[in-house]
Structure formats: structure tokens, C-alpha cells
Amino acid sequence: MDDKADTLREPRTTDLRLPARLPQSKINCVPSTYGHLSKKLFSPQASISERPFRTHRDPATNQRPTSGFKAENTIMKIICLHGAGANSNILKTLLAPMIYELAKSDQVDFFFIDGRVGCAPAIGLAEQYDGPYYRFLNNDAPHDSQLGGLARSVSKSVAGPEDFAREMARQGMASADSSQACDYVEQQVEQHVNGPFDAVLGFSEGSSVAASLMLRRAAQGKLPLFKFAIFFCAVVPFRFNDKGLLLADERPERIEVATLHIVGARDPVRLAGVSLYNLCDQRLAAFYDHGKGHTIPWGPQTENITKWVREIMQRAQMAL
């Protein structure tokens, strides 16, 4: 499958320069599938959980660009959750081109938190990035790296996303309870020195935990923590009071803020991302297929992904 799998037909961009905070010399290759990169990338040792990865300033004025989402000179803040077997530095690297594109017209700071449980690296990451590696769910939950083969076989025999999730659960995926992960993320968000946050961004398991937390708060009658959410390559959210999965045809709770669902046509767990989309308010949700695998692609898809991020920011603004 080639770039024509994108749902938007956009000209290729050749400008993949990155913010000054991330040296260009260390970010000079393009990921193809999750964890399979052409050479080792940026892996700083300092903690970045409380340091923002900021959009750039105009060197002529020393001012950041402004956008229509928030008042001028007000910076939007997004908290980011990585996938299983990764860490905050890895997610920061994969998001770098998108963050640079956003910097052209928006004031956004990205903050990253590491998962609460140490674990083995996702397939291919140990060769590309330094550890340690973390996840948010306990290690009795299936690792992202374990889902690919099972998902490929299951997707061939099911009728839709909820049936896909149920069959994955029947074969062991539902062995996790997300309560501790939700408690951890909720505490991190509420007590973070740079909070409150406007949005949450998750990749893979990070998306699942973010969605689980948002649905749990909805079930508890609490106000939303975020104005919008961005889910990359999501897996199905887990129940928050027992083991199992949250599915739109079984549970009444919905995520009622603007959401952006970014999936890949070649991702074996793509249907899991569709099942999460079905748990969201369809009037405020957007769905974009970048045509690749379980990854945040660089290259021509970066401009389209950034365009959809701006779109969901605007939807969130109109919903306020």
C-alpha cells in the first residue's frame, strides 16, 4: 500500500526541519513501522516529564505564533501518554515533525509522562532507543508487541470492530484491569506542576488508558479533565472496575469532548481504533487513516495529521 491510502490527497512536504530544542542532526530518518527505524534516534537522559516540548518562536520577534483556539499569549497544553514498552522520550521523538508543523500557526506545549510499570521494550525499540521502558497497565495485560499476530488472524473472521474486540478478549486480551493505570494518570494530570491541561494525546496503550480514564470519569459523573483528545493507533479501552473491555454496544458511557482518531490501514489492531471511535460523540469526533502501520508516520502524512489536529482543536473550541 502506498501513500494513496491517505484519506486526504495532499502535496508532499519536503520541509521536515525540527524545533531548535531537538537537534536536526539527531532526527534525520523516517519511521516506517512502530519501532523499526533506520538508525538510532534522540534519547536524552534528563527527565522531561515537567519540561515542555514547545512550539518554536519566531526568531525575528521572539514571539510564538498565535491561533484562534485560545486567547493571544495563552499557551495550549497537551499531556502525552506513550505506548507499552516505550517511554516519554520515544513518543517525543515520533511526534517531533507534527509539533514543528503545529508551531507554524499555533502556541502549544507538549508534556510527557512515563508509565508506572517497567516492562520489556516493544519489538524493535531496544535497537533504536535507550531504555528504561514502561507501560501504564500492569504486566498481566497483553503487551502491544504481542497483539499483532493475534489481531491479524482475528480480523479476518469478524464482522465489525466490537466483534473484533470481543474475539481478542476471548483469546486473552481482556486480562487487564485499568483501575490502577487510570488512578496513576489522573493523579499525574491533576497534580502536575504545569497543569491543568487542555488535551490528552495517547499512542497505542496510552490512548487506551486515556480513553478508559475519560470514560470512568463520565460514569462517575465528574467533569471532563480535557477539552479534547488525540488517539494514535489506539487499542480498546479496558474496564475500570473489573477485567474486560469497554465496547460501544455494551456500555452507555461516551467520551463527550472532541476527539481525533488516527489509525493506519496496515495496523493489525486498526479495528480496535474504530471501536474507540464508536465510544465517542460522533458529532465531535474525526477519523483519519494515514495508510501505514502501528506508528506515527513521518513524511507526507505529517502535514495531513497536523491539519486534522488543528481541525479537532477548532471543534473543541466550538463545543465550549
Tab-separated table of C-alpha atoms in Angstrom:
chain	number	residue	atom	x	y	z
A	1	MET	CA	0.000	0.000	0.000
A	2	ASP	CA	1.368	3.413	-0.872
A	3	ASP	CA	0.635	6.972	0.140
A	4	LYS	CA	-2.624	6.870	-1.812
A	5	ALA	CA	-4.108	5.144	1.212
A	6	ASP	CA	-4.311	8.536	2.902
A	7	THR	CA	-7.868	9.783	3.176
A	8	LEU	CA	-6.664	13.228	2.132
A	9	ARG	CA	-4.818	13.881	-1.096
A	10	GLU	CA	-2.204	16.486	-0.234
A	11	PRO	CA	1.062	17.508	-1.914
A	12	ARG	CA	4.164	16.042	-0.366
A	13	THR	CA	6.057	18.222	2.067
A	14	THR	CA	9.828	18.307	1.898
A	15	ASP	CA	10.341	20.564	4.899
A	16	LEU	CA	10.864	18.277	7.900
A	17	ARG	CA	13.048	20.623	9.910
A	18	LEU	CA	12.556	20.322	13.642
A	19	PRO	CA	12.461	22.771	16.564
A	20	ALA	CA	15.780	24.013	17.881
A	21	ARG	CA	15.232	22.073	21.128
A	22	LEU	CA	15.580	18.824	19.137
A	23	PRO	CA	18.855	18.846	17.129
A	24	GLN	CA	18.298	18.248	13.431
A	25	SER	CA	21.454	16.133	13.251
A	26	LYS	CA	19.873	13.551	15.563
A	27	ILE	CA	16.498	13.391	13.847
A	28	ASN	CA	17.220	12.597	10.267
A	29	CYS	CA	15.387	9.418	9.370
A	30	VAL	CA	11.802	8.366	8.890
A	31	PRO	CA	9.978	5.628	10.848
A	32	SER	CA	8.144	3.082	8.727
A	33	THR	CA	6.503	0.826	11.311
A	34	TYR	CA	6.398	1.028	15.097
A	35	GLY	CA	9.898	0.659	16.444
A	36	HIS	CA	11.532	-0.131	13.101
A	37	LEU	CA	13.631	2.905	12.262
A	38	SER	CA	16.671	3.170	10.079
A	39	LYS	CA	19.089	4.277	12.814
A	40	LYS	CA	19.227	5.200	16.492
A	41	LEU	CA	17.494	8.473	17.304
A	42	PHE	CA	17.363	11.080	20.011
A	43	SER	CA	17.494	9.619	23.539
A	44	PRO	CA	18.238	12.311	26.157
A	45	GLN	CA	18.887	11.158	29.697
A	46	ALA	CA	17.218	14.036	31.550
A	47	SER	CA	13.633	13.637	32.673
A	48	ILE	CA	11.180	15.533	30.513
A	49	SER	CA	8.017	14.909	32.494
A	50	GLU	CA	7.987	18.506	33.716
A	51	ARG	CA	9.713	20.149	30.739
A	52	PRO	CA	7.530	21.283	27.858
A	53	PHE	CA	8.365	20.454	24.264
A	54	ARG	CA	7.362	23.861	22.930
A	55	THR	CA	6.442	25.103	19.537
A	56	HIS	CA	9.121	27.444	18.211
A	57	ARG	CA	9.383	31.208	18.499
A	58	ASP	CA	9.736	33.496	15.523
A	59	PRO	CA	13.440	34.459	15.582
A	60	ALA	CA	12.627	37.953	14.304
A	61	THR	CA	10.157	38.809	17.079
A	62	ASN	CA	10.939	36.170	19.735
A	63	GLN	CA	7.178	35.540	19.856
A	64	ARG	CA	5.310	32.307	19.347
A	65	PRO	CA	2.629	32.137	16.661
A	66	THR	CA	-0.951	32.662	17.765
A	67	SER	CA	-4.022	30.605	16.899
A	68	GLY	CA	-7.756	31.079	17.128
A	69	PHE	CA	-8.237	28.379	19.772
A	70	LYS	CA	-7.192	30.352	22.835
A	71	ALA	CA	-6.595	33.968	23.641
A	72	GLU	CA	-3.429	35.522	22.300
A	73	ASN	CA	-0.387	34.908	24.529
A	74	THR	CA	-2.127	31.923	26.119
A	75	ILE	CA	-0.378	28.617	25.508
A	76	MET	CA	-2.364	25.424	24.999
A	77	LYS	CA	-1.033	22.465	26.996
A	78	ILE	CA	-1.283	18.804	25.969
A	79	ILE	CA	-0.286	15.844	28.149
A	80	CYS	CA	1.062	12.835	26.232
A	81	LEU	CA	0.992	9.110	27.082
A	82	HIS	CA	3.281	6.650	25.287
A	83	GLY	CA	2.603	3.039	24.305
A	84	ALA	CA	3.615	-0.151	26.114
A	85	GLY	CA	7.317	-0.932	26.053
A	86	ALA	CA	8.331	2.641	25.269
A	87	ASN	CA	8.909	5.859	27.204
A	88	SER	CA	8.229	9.565	27.035
A	89	ASN	CA	11.424	10.327	25.081
A	90	ILE	CA	10.449	7.894	22.337
A	91	LEU	CA	6.998	9.413	21.927
A	92	LYS	CA	8.515	12.888	21.943
A	93	THR	CA	10.762	11.889	19.043
A	94	LEU	CA	7.953	10.357	16.990
A	95	LEU	CA	5.799	13.459	17.447
A	96	ALA	CA	8.582	15.939	16.620
A	97	PRO	CA	7.656	16.619	12.958
A	98	MET	CA	3.980	17.138	13.845
A	99	ILE	CA	4.939	19.502	16.664
A	100	TYR	CA	7.090	21.503	14.274
A	101	GLU	CA	4.227	21.808	11.789
A	102	LEU	CA	1.896	22.965	14.567
A	103	ALA	CA	4.448	25.580	15.529
A	104	LYS	CA	3.856	27.404	12.262
A	105	SER	CA	0.498	28.745	13.449
A	106	ASP	CA	-0.233	27.558	17.000
A	107	GLN	CA	1.005	28.035	20.541
A	108	VAL	CA	1.144	24.568	22.066
A	109	ASP	CA	3.291	22.996	24.772
A	110	PHE	CA	3.530	19.196	24.978
A	111	PHE	CA	4.248	17.464	28.281
A	112	PHE	CA	5.110	13.780	28.596
A	113	ILE	CA	4.749	11.324	31.466
A	114	ASP	CA	6.255	7.861	31.752
A	115	GLY	CA	4.199	4.796	32.539
A	116	ARG	CA	4.086	3.403	36.045
A	117	VAL	CA	5.312	-0.145	35.357
A	118	GLY	CA	8.692	-1.210	33.989
A	119	CYS	CA	8.484	-3.719	31.139
A	120	ALA	CA	10.256	-5.220	28.146
A	121	PRO	CA	10.671	-2.949	25.131
A	122	ALA	CA	8.251	-3.143	22.227
A	123	ILE	CA	9.559	-5.058	19.231
A	124	GLY	CA	12.449	-3.217	17.603
A	125	LEU	CA	12.723	-0.395	20.131
A	126	ALA	CA	15.736	-1.703	22.070
A	127	GLU	CA	17.836	-1.427	18.899
A	128	GLN	CA	16.653	2.121	18.266
A	129	TYR	CA	16.150	3.827	21.634
A	130	ASP	CA	17.638	3.748	25.104
A	131	GLY	CA	15.532	2.488	27.990
A	132	PRO	CA	14.207	2.137	30.537
A	133	TYR	CA	10.878	1.102	29.031
A	134	TYR	CA	7.493	1.489	30.681
A	135	ARG	CA	3.797	0.905	30.349
A	136	PHE	CA	0.712	2.181	32.169
A	137	LEU	CA	-1.143	-1.116	32.593
A	138	ASN	CA	0.154	-3.973	34.717
A	139	ASN	CA	2.251	-6.606	33.019
A	140	ASP	CA	-0.588	-9.136	33.143
A	141	ALA	CA	-2.147	-7.129	30.303
A	142	PRO	CA	-1.111	-8.148	26.788
A	143	HIS	CA	1.884	-6.175	25.545
A	144	ASP	CA	1.412	-4.179	22.342
A	145	SER	CA	4.099	-6.347	20.777
A	146	GLN	CA	2.033	-9.490	21.477
A	147	LEU	CA	-1.102	-8.274	19.737
A	148	GLY	CA	-0.032	-8.103	16.101
A	149	GLY	CA	-0.200	-11.765	15.087
A	150	LEU	CA	-3.375	-12.435	17.058
A	151	ALA	CA	-5.060	-9.333	15.641
A	152	ARG	CA	-4.227	-10.297	12.060
A	153	SER	CA	-5.869	-13.690	12.422
A	154	VAL	CA	-8.904	-12.377	14.320
A	155	SER	CA	-9.599	-9.513	11.884
A	156	LYS	CA	-10.102	-11.994	9.048
A	157	SER	CA	-13.020	-13.708	10.782
A	158	VAL	CA	-15.101	-10.926	12.366
A	159	ALA	CA	-17.826	-8.628	11.089
A	160	GLY	CA	-17.002	-5.365	12.861
A	161	PRO	CA	-14.868	-3.545	15.440
A	162	GLU	CA	-16.819	-4.645	18.519
A	163	ASP	CA	-16.790	-8.280	17.386
A	164	PHE	CA	-13.050	-7.918	16.766
A	165	ALA	CA	-12.541	-6.644	20.320
A	166	ARG	CA	-14.704	-9.408	21.818
A	167	GLU	CA	-12.742	-12.095	19.992
A	168	MET	CA	-9.453	-10.523	21.082
A	169	ALA	CA	-10.801	-10.539	24.642
A	170	ARG	CA	-11.823	-14.182	24.367
A	171	GLN	CA	-8.285	-15.050	23.381
A	172	GLY	CA	-6.704	-13.278	26.351
A	173	MET	CA	-6.653	-9.549	25.682
A	174	ALA	CA	-9.180	-8.791	28.459
A	175	SER	CA	-6.894	-9.957	31.253
A	176	ALA	CA	-6.263	-6.385	32.444
A	177	ASP	CA	-7.976	-4.032	34.857
A	178	SER	CA	-7.203	-0.400	34.071
A	179	SER	CA	-8.107	0.961	37.519
A	180	GLN	CA	-4.534	1.425	38.742
A	181	ALA	CA	-3.424	2.929	35.440
A	182	CYS	CA	-6.368	5.347	35.473
A	183	ASP	CA	-5.621	6.309	39.090
A	184	TYR	CA	-1.995	6.961	38.199
A	185	VAL	CA	-2.704	9.096	35.119
A	186	GLU	CA	-5.486	11.027	36.864
A	187	GLN	CA	-3.163	11.824	39.760
A	188	GLN	CA	-0.329	12.822	37.436
A	189	VAL	CA	-2.609	15.128	35.468
A	190	GLU	CA	-4.281	16.743	38.477
A	191	GLN	CA	-1.049	17.258	40.424
A	192	HIS	CA	1.284	18.114	37.536
A	193	VAL	CA	3.163	21.338	38.132
A	194	ASN	CA	2.255	22.524	34.619
A	195	GLY	CA	-1.435	21.617	34.709
A	196	PRO	CA	-4.292	21.942	34.081
A	197	PHE	CA	-4.139	20.576	30.547
A	198	ASP	CA	-6.311	21.364	27.564
A	199	ALA	CA	-5.978	17.942	25.947
A	200	VAL	CA	-4.548	14.466	26.159
A	201	LEU	CA	-2.636	12.668	23.393
A	202	GLY	CA	-2.060	8.936	23.539
A	203	PHE	CA	-0.312	6.358	21.416
A	204	SER	CA	-1.489	2.714	21.472
A	205	GLU	CA	-1.782	1.686	25.141
A	206	GLY	CA	-1.513	5.349	26.098
A	207	SER	CA	-4.678	6.002	24.064
A	208	SER	CA	-6.428	3.075	25.725
A	209	VAL	CA	-5.636	4.321	29.230
A	210	ALA	CA	-6.558	7.917	28.400
A	211	ALA	CA	-9.912	6.770	26.993
A	212	SER	CA	-10.515	4.462	29.964
A	213	LEU	CA	-9.931	7.370	32.352
A	214	MET	CA	-12.225	9.695	30.404
A	215	LEU	CA	-14.978	7.070	30.330
A	216	ARG	CA	-14.535	6.340	34.039
A	217	ARG	CA	-14.976	9.997	34.901
A	218	ALA	CA	-18.088	10.103	32.717
A	219	ALA	CA	-19.511	7.100	34.591
A	220	GLN	CA	-18.700	8.794	37.917
A	221	GLY	CA	-20.469	11.994	36.862
A	222	LYS	CA	-17.246	14.033	37.047
A	223	LEU	CA	-16.372	16.914	34.771
A	224	PRO	CA	-14.015	16.080	31.872
A	225	LEU	CA	-10.297	16.532	32.537
A	226	PHE	CA	-9.714	17.639	28.937
A	227	LYS	CA	-11.347	19.729	26.232
A	228	PHE	CA	-10.273	17.295	23.514
A	229	ALA	CA	-8.257	14.124	22.930
A	230	ILE	CA	-5.971	12.772	20.196
A	231	PHE	CA	-5.702	8.990	19.870
A	232	PHE	CA	-2.948	7.433	17.732
A	233	CYS	CA	-3.230	3.717	16.882
A	234	ALA	CA	-5.492	3.096	19.863
A	235	VAL	CA	-6.167	-0.264	21.397
A	236	VAL	CA	-9.521	-0.967	23.040
A	237	PRO	CA	-10.062	0.789	26.394
A	238	PHE	CA	-10.226	-1.519	29.403
A	239	ARG	CA	-12.893	-1.595	32.071
A	240	PHE	CA	-12.073	0.384	35.176
A	241	ASN	CA	-13.823	-1.680	37.862
A	242	ASP	CA	-13.167	-5.249	36.713
A	243	LYS	CA	-11.375	-7.093	33.935
A	244	GLY	CA	-12.681	-6.705	30.420
A	245	LEU	CA	-13.095	-4.232	27.587
A	246	LEU	CA	-15.277	-1.177	27.089
A	247	LEU	CA	-17.391	-1.523	23.953
A	248	ALA	CA	-19.967	0.827	22.450
A	249	ASP	CA	-22.641	-1.870	22.066
A	250	GLU	CA	-22.294	-2.975	25.697
A	251	ARG	CA	-21.797	0.221	27.732
A	252	PRO	CA	-23.698	3.536	27.836
A	253	GLU	CA	-20.733	5.791	28.672
A	254	ARG	CA	-19.389	8.028	25.928
A	255	ILE	CA	-16.477	10.437	25.603
A	256	GLU	CA	-18.298	13.724	25.069
A	257	VAL	CA	-15.463	16.022	24.074
A	258	ALA	CA	-13.879	16.469	20.656
A	259	THR	CA	-11.693	13.518	19.675
A	260	LEU	CA	-9.298	12.773	16.825
A	261	HIS	CA	-8.737	9.114	15.940
A	262	ILE	CA	-5.637	8.456	13.826
A	263	VAL	CA	-5.207	4.901	12.551
A	264	GLY	CA	-3.198	3.050	9.920
A	265	ALA	CA	-4.675	0.835	7.211
A	266	ARG	CA	-1.826	-1.640	7.719
A	267	ASP	CA	-2.058	-1.661	11.513
A	268	PRO	CA	-3.229	-5.117	12.672
A	269	VAL	CA	-5.170	-3.509	15.557
A	270	ARG	CA	-6.848	-0.888	13.355
A	271	LEU	CA	-10.321	-2.194	14.254
A	272	ALA	CA	-9.563	-1.507	17.918
A	273	GLY	CA	-9.164	2.158	16.993
A	274	VAL	CA	-12.544	2.058	15.249
A	275	SER	CA	-14.139	0.580	18.369
A	276	LEU	CA	-12.799	3.512	20.401
A	277	TYR	CA	-14.181	5.931	17.810
A	278	ASN	CA	-17.594	4.343	18.375
A	279	LEU	CA	-17.331	5.178	22.098
A	280	CYS	CA	-17.072	8.896	21.332
A	281	ASP	CA	-19.569	11.633	20.488
A	282	GLN	CA	-19.788	11.268	16.702
A	283	ARG	CA	-20.712	14.933	16.288
A	284	LEU	CA	-17.328	15.958	17.685
A	285	ALA	CA	-15.137	13.068	16.502
A	286	ALA	CA	-12.831	12.939	13.477
A	287	PHE	CA	-11.242	9.836	11.941
A	288	TYR	CA	-8.081	9.833	9.815
A	289	ASP	CA	-6.330	6.828	8.251
A	290	HIS	CA	-2.702	7.575	7.362
A	291	GLY	CA	-2.349	4.332	5.422
A	292	LYS	CA	0.669	2.977	7.332
A	293	GLY	CA	1.122	0.551	10.224
A	294	HIS	CA	1.213	0.834	14.021
A	295	THR	CA	3.189	4.056	14.008
A	296	ILE	CA	3.174	7.830	13.863
A	297	PRO	CA	4.440	8.270	10.297
A	298	TRP	CA	6.773	10.964	9.092
A	299	GLY	CA	6.864	12.415	5.611
A	300	PRO	CA	3.811	13.415	3.546
A	301	GLN	CA	1.419	12.206	6.268
A	302	THR	CA	2.789	14.730	8.781
A	303	GLU	CA	1.051	17.669	7.112
A	304	ASN	CA	-2.283	15.826	6.999
A	305	ILE	CA	-2.043	14.709	10.625
A	306	THR	CA	-1.266	18.280	11.671
A	307	LYS	CA	-4.210	19.555	9.643
A	308	TRP	CA	-6.538	17.179	11.485
A	309	VAL	CA	-5.086	18.178	14.856
A	310	ARG	CA	-5.898	21.795	14.053
A	311	GLU	CA	-9.375	20.719	12.950
A	312	ILE	CA	-10.075	18.957	16.254
A	313	MET	CA	-8.818	21.990	18.154
A	314	GLN	CA	-11.402	24.067	16.319
A	315	ARG	CA	-14.162	21.546	17.007
A	316	ALA	CA	-13.271	21.679	20.686
A	317	GLN	CA	-13.451	25.449	20.608
A	318	MET	CA	-16.906	25.442	19.002
A	319	ALA	CA	-18.174	22.894	21.534
A	320	LEU	CA	-17.262	25.109	24.533
